[in-house]
Backbone as ProteinMPNN parsed JSONL, in Angstrom:
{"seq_chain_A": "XXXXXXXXXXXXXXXXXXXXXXXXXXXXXXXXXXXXXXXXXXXXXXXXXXXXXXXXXXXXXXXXXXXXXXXXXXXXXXXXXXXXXXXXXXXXXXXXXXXXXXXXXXXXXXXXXXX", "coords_chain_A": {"N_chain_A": [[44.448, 11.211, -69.56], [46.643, 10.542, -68.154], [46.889, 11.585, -65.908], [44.539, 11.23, -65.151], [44.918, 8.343, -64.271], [46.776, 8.76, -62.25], [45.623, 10.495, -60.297], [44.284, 8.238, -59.337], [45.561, 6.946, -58.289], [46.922, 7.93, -56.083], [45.189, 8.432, -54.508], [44.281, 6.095, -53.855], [46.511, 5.25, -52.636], [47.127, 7.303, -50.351], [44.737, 6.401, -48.348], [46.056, 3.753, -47.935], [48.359, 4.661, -46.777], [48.316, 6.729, -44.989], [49.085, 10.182, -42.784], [49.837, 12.416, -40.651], [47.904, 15.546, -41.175], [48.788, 19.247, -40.831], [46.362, 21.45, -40.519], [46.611, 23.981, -39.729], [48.817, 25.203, -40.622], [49.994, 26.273, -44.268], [52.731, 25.941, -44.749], [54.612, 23.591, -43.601], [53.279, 21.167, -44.54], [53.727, 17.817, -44.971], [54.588, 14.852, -46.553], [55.856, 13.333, -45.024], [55.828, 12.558, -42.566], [54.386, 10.349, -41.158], [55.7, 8.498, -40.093], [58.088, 5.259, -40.835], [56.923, 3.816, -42.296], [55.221, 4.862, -43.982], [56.412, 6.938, -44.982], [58.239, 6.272, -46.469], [56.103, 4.48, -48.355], [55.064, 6.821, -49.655], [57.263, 7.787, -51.127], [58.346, 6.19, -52.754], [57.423, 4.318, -53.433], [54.969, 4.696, -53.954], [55.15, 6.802, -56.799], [56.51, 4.651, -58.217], [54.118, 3.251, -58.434], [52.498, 4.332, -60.273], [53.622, 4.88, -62.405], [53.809, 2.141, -63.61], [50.561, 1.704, -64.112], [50.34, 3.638, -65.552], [51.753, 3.131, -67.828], [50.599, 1.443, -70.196], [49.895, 3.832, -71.692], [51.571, 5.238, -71.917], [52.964, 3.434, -73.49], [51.53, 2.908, -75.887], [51.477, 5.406, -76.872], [54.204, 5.935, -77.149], [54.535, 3.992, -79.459], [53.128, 4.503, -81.537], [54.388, 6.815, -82.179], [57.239, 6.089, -82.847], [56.992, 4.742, -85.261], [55.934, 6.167, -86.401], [52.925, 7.025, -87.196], [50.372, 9.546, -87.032], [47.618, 8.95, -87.047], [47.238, 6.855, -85.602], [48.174, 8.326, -82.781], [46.209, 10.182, -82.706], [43.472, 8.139, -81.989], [44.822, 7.352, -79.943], [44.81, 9.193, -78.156], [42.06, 9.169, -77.596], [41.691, 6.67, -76.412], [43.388, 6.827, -74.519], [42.175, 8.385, -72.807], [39.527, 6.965, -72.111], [40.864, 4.881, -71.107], [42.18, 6.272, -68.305], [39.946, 7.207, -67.191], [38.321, 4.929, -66.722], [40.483, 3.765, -64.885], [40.334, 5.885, -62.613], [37.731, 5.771, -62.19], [37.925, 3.244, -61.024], [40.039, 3.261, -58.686], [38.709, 5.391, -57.172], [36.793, 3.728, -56.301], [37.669, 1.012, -54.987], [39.133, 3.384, -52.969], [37.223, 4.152, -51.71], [36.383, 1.495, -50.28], [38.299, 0.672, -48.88], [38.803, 2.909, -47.074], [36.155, 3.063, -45.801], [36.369, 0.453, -44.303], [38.775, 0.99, -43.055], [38.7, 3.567, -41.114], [38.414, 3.54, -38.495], [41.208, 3.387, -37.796], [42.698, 5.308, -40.023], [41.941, 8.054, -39.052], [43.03, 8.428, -36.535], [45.725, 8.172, -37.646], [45.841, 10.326, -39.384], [45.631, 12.318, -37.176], [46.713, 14.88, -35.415], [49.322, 15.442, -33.053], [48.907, 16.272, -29.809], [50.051, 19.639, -28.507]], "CA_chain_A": [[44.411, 9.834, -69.112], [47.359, 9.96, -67.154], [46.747, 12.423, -64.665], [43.397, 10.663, -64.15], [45.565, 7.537, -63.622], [47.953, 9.062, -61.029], [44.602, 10.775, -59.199], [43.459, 7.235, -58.743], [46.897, 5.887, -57.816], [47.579, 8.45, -55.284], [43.706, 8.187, -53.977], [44.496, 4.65, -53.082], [47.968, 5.337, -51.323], [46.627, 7.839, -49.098], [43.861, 5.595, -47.44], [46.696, 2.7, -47.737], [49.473, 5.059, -46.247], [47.729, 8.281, -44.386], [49.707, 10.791, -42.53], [49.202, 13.916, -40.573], [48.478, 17.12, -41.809], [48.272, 20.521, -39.517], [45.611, 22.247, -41.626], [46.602, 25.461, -39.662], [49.94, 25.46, -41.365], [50.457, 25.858, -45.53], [54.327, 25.645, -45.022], [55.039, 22.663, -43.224], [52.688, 19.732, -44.254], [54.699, 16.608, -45.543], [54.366, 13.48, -46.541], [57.245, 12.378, -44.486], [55.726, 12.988, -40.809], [53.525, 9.757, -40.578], [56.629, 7.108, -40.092], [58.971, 5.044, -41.885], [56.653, 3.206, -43.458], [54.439, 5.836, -44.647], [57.584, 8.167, -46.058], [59.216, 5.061, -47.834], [55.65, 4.265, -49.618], [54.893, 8.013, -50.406], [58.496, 8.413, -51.793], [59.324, 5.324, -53.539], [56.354, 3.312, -53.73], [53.399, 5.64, -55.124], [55.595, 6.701, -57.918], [56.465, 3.263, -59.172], [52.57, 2.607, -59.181], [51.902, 5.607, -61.002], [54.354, 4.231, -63.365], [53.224, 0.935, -63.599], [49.323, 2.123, -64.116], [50.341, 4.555, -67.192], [52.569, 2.305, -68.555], [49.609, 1.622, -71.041], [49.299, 4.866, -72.094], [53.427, 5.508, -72.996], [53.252, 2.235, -74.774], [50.36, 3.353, -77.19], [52.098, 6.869, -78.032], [55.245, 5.116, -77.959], [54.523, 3.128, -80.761], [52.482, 5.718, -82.637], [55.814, 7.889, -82.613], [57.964, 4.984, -83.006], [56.384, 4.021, -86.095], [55.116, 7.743, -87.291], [51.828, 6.83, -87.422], [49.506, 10.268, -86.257], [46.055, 8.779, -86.584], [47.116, 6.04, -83.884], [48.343, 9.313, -81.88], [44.586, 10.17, -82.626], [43.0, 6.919, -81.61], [45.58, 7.056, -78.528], [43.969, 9.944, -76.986], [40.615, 8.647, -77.038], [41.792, 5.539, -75.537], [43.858, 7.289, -72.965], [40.544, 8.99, -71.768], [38.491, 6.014, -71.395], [41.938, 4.564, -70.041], [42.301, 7.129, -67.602], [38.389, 7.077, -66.845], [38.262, 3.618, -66.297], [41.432, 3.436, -63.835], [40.175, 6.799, -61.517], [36.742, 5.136, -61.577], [38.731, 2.001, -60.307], [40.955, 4.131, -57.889], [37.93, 5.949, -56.312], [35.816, 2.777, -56.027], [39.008, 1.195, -54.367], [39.54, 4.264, -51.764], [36.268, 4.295, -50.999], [36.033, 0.778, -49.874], [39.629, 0.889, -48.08], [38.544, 4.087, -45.924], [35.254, 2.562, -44.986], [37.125, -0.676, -43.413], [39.807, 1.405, -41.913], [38.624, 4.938, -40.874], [39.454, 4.403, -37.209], [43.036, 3.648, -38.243], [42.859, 6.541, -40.577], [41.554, 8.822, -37.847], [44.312, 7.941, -35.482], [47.043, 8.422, -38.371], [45.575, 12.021, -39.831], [45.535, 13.386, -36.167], [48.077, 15.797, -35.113], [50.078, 15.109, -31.892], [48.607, 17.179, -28.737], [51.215, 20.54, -28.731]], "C_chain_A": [[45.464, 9.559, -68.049], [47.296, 10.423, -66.106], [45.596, 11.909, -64.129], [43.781, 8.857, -63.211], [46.363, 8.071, -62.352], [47.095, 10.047, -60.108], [44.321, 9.437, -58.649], [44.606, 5.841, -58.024], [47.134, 7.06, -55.957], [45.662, 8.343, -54.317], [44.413, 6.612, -53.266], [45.39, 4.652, -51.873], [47.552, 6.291, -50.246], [45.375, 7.418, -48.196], [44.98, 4.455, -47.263], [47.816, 3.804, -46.454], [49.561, 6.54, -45.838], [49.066, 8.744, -43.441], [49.256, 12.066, -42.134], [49.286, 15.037, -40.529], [47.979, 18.065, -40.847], [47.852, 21.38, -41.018], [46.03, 23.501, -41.248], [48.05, 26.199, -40.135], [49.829, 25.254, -43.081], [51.806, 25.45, -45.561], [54.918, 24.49, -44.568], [54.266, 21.156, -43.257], [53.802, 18.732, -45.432], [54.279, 15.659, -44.898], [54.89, 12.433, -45.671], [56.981, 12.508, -43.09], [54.987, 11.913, -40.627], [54.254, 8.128, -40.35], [57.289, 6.908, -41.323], [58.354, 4.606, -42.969], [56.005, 3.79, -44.864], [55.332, 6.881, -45.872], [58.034, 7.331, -47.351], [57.731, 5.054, -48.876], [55.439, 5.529, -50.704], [56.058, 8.583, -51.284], [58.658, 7.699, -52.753], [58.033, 4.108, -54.164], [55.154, 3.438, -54.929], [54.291, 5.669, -56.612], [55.692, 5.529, -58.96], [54.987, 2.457, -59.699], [52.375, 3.298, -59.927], [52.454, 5.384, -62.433], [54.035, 3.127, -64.265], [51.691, 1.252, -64.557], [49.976, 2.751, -65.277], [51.288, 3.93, -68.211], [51.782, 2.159, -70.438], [49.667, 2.362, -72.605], [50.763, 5.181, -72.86], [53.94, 4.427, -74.094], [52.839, 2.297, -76.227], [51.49, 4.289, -77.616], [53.437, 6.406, -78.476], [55.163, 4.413, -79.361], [53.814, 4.11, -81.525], [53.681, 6.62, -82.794], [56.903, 7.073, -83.08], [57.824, 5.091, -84.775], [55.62, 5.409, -86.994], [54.113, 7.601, -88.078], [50.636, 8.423, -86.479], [48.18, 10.154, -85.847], [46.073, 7.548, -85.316], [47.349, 7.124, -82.978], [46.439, 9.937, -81.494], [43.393, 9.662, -81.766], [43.496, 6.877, -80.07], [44.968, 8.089, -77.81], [42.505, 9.628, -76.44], [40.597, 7.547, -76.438], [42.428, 5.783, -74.191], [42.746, 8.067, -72.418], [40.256, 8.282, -71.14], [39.583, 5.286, -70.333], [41.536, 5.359, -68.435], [41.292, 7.397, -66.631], [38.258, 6.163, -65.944], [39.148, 3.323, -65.016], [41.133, 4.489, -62.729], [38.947, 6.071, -61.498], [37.105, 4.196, -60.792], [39.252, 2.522, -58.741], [39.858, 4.461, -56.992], [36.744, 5.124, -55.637], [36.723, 1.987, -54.545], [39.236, 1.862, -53.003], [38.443, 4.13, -50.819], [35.896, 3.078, -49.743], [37.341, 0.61, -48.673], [39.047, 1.845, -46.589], [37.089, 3.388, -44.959], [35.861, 1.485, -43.946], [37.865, -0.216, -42.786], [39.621, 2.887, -41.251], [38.826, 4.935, -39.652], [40.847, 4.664, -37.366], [43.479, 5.381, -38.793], [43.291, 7.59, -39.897], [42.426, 9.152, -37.339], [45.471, 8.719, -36.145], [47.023, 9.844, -39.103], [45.625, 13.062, -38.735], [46.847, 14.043, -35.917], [48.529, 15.36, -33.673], [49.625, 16.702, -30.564], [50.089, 17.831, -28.769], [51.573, 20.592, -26.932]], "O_chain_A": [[45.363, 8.655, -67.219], [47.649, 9.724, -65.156], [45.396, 11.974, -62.916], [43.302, 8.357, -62.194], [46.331, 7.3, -61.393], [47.703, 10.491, -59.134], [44.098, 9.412, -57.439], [44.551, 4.689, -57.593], [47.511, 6.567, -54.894], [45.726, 8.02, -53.131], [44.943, 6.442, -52.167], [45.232, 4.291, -50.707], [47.718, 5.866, -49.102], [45.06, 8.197, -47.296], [44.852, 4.036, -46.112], [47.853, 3.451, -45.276], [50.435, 7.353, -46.139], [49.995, 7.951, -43.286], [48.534, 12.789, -42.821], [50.226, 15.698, -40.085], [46.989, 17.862, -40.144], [48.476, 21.751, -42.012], [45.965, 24.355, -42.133], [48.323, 27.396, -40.043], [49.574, 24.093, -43.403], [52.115, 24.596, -46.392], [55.949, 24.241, -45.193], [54.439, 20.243, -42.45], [54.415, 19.094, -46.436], [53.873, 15.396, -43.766], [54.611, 11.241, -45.543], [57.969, 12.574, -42.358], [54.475, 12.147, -39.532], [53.706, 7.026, -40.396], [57.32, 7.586, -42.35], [58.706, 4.729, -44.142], [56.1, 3.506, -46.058], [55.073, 7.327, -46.99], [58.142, 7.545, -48.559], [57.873, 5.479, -50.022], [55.534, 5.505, -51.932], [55.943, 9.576, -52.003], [59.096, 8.23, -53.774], [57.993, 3.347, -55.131], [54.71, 2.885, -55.935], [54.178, 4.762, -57.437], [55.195, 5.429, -60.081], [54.712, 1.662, -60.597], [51.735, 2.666, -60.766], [51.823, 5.667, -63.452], [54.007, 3.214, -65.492], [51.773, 0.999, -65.758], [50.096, 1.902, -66.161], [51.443, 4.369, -69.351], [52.244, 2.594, -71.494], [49.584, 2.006, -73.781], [50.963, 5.318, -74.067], [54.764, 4.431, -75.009], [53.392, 1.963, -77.275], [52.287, 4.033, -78.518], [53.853, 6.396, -79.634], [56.045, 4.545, -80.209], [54.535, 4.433, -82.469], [53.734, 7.178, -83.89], [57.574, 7.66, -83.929], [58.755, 5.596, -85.402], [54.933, 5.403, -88.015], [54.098, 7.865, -89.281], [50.209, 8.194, -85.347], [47.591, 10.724, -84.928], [45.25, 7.371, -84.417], [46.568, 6.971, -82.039], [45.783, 10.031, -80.457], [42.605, 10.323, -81.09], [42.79, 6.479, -79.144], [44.56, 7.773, -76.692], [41.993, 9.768, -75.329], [39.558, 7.245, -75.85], [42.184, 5.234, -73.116], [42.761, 8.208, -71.195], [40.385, 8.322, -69.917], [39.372, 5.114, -69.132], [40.691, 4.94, -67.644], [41.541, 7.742, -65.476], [38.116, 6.317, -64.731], [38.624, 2.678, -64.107], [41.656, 4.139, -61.671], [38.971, 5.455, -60.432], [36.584, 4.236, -59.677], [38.726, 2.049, -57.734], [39.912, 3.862, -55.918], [35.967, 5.533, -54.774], [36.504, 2.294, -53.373], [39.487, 1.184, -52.007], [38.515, 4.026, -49.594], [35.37, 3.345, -48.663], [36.992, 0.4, -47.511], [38.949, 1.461, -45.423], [37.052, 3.269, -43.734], [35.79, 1.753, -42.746], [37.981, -0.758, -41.687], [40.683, 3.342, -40.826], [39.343, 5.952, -39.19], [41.498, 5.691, -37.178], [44.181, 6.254, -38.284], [44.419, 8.083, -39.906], [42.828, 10.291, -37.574], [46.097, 9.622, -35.59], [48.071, 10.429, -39.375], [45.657, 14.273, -38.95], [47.927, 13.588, -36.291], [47.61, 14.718, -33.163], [50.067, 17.849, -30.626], [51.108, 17.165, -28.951], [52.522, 21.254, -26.51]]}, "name": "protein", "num_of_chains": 1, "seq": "XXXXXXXXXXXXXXXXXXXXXXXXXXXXXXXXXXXXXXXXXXXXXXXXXXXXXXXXXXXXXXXXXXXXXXXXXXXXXXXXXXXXXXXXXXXXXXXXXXXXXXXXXXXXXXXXXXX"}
């Protein structure tokens, strides 16, 4: 559940806050080449959503460990699924509609800089 949360968090931020990658390099692509604004959200921003968004999910087990209860630990995984489900369906619905409205921008901001 949470990793499908923080696919559908980081899905969003990269149509919100693109950046460009040289596919003909593995060693040098980073997040941090598409401006200030782009580095600050990919550094400081995404995380705290990612945070935010699973919050949920650490609250449930939290309290099922809290409280040493294992069949809520039980219960908590099958809710962090549909959780998890529910928020990347969200996320990818979301990106999709983002990228359509902005894909020249995109375009522009994924290209590499003539060498």
């Amino acid at each position: 559940g949470a990793s499908l949360t923080t696919l559908a968090v980081t899905m969003v931020a990269s149509v919100l806050f693109p950046y460009p990658i040289n596919l003909e390099s593995t060693s040098r692509q980073s997040g941090f080449s598409g401006g200030c604004a782009t580095a600050l959200a990919n550094a400081f921003l995404a995380p705290v959503m990612i945070g935010l968004a699973t919050l949920p999910l650490f609250i449930l087990f939290g309290l099922a460990f809290w409280w040493d209860l294992p069949w809520l630990v039980a219960v908590g995984a099958g809710v962090a699924l549909l959780y998890g489900a529910g928020v990347f369906w969200l996320g990818v619905m979301q990106a999709e509609r983002l990228m359509v409205q902005r894909e020249a921008e995109i375009m522009e901001a994924t290209r590499q800089p003539e060498a």
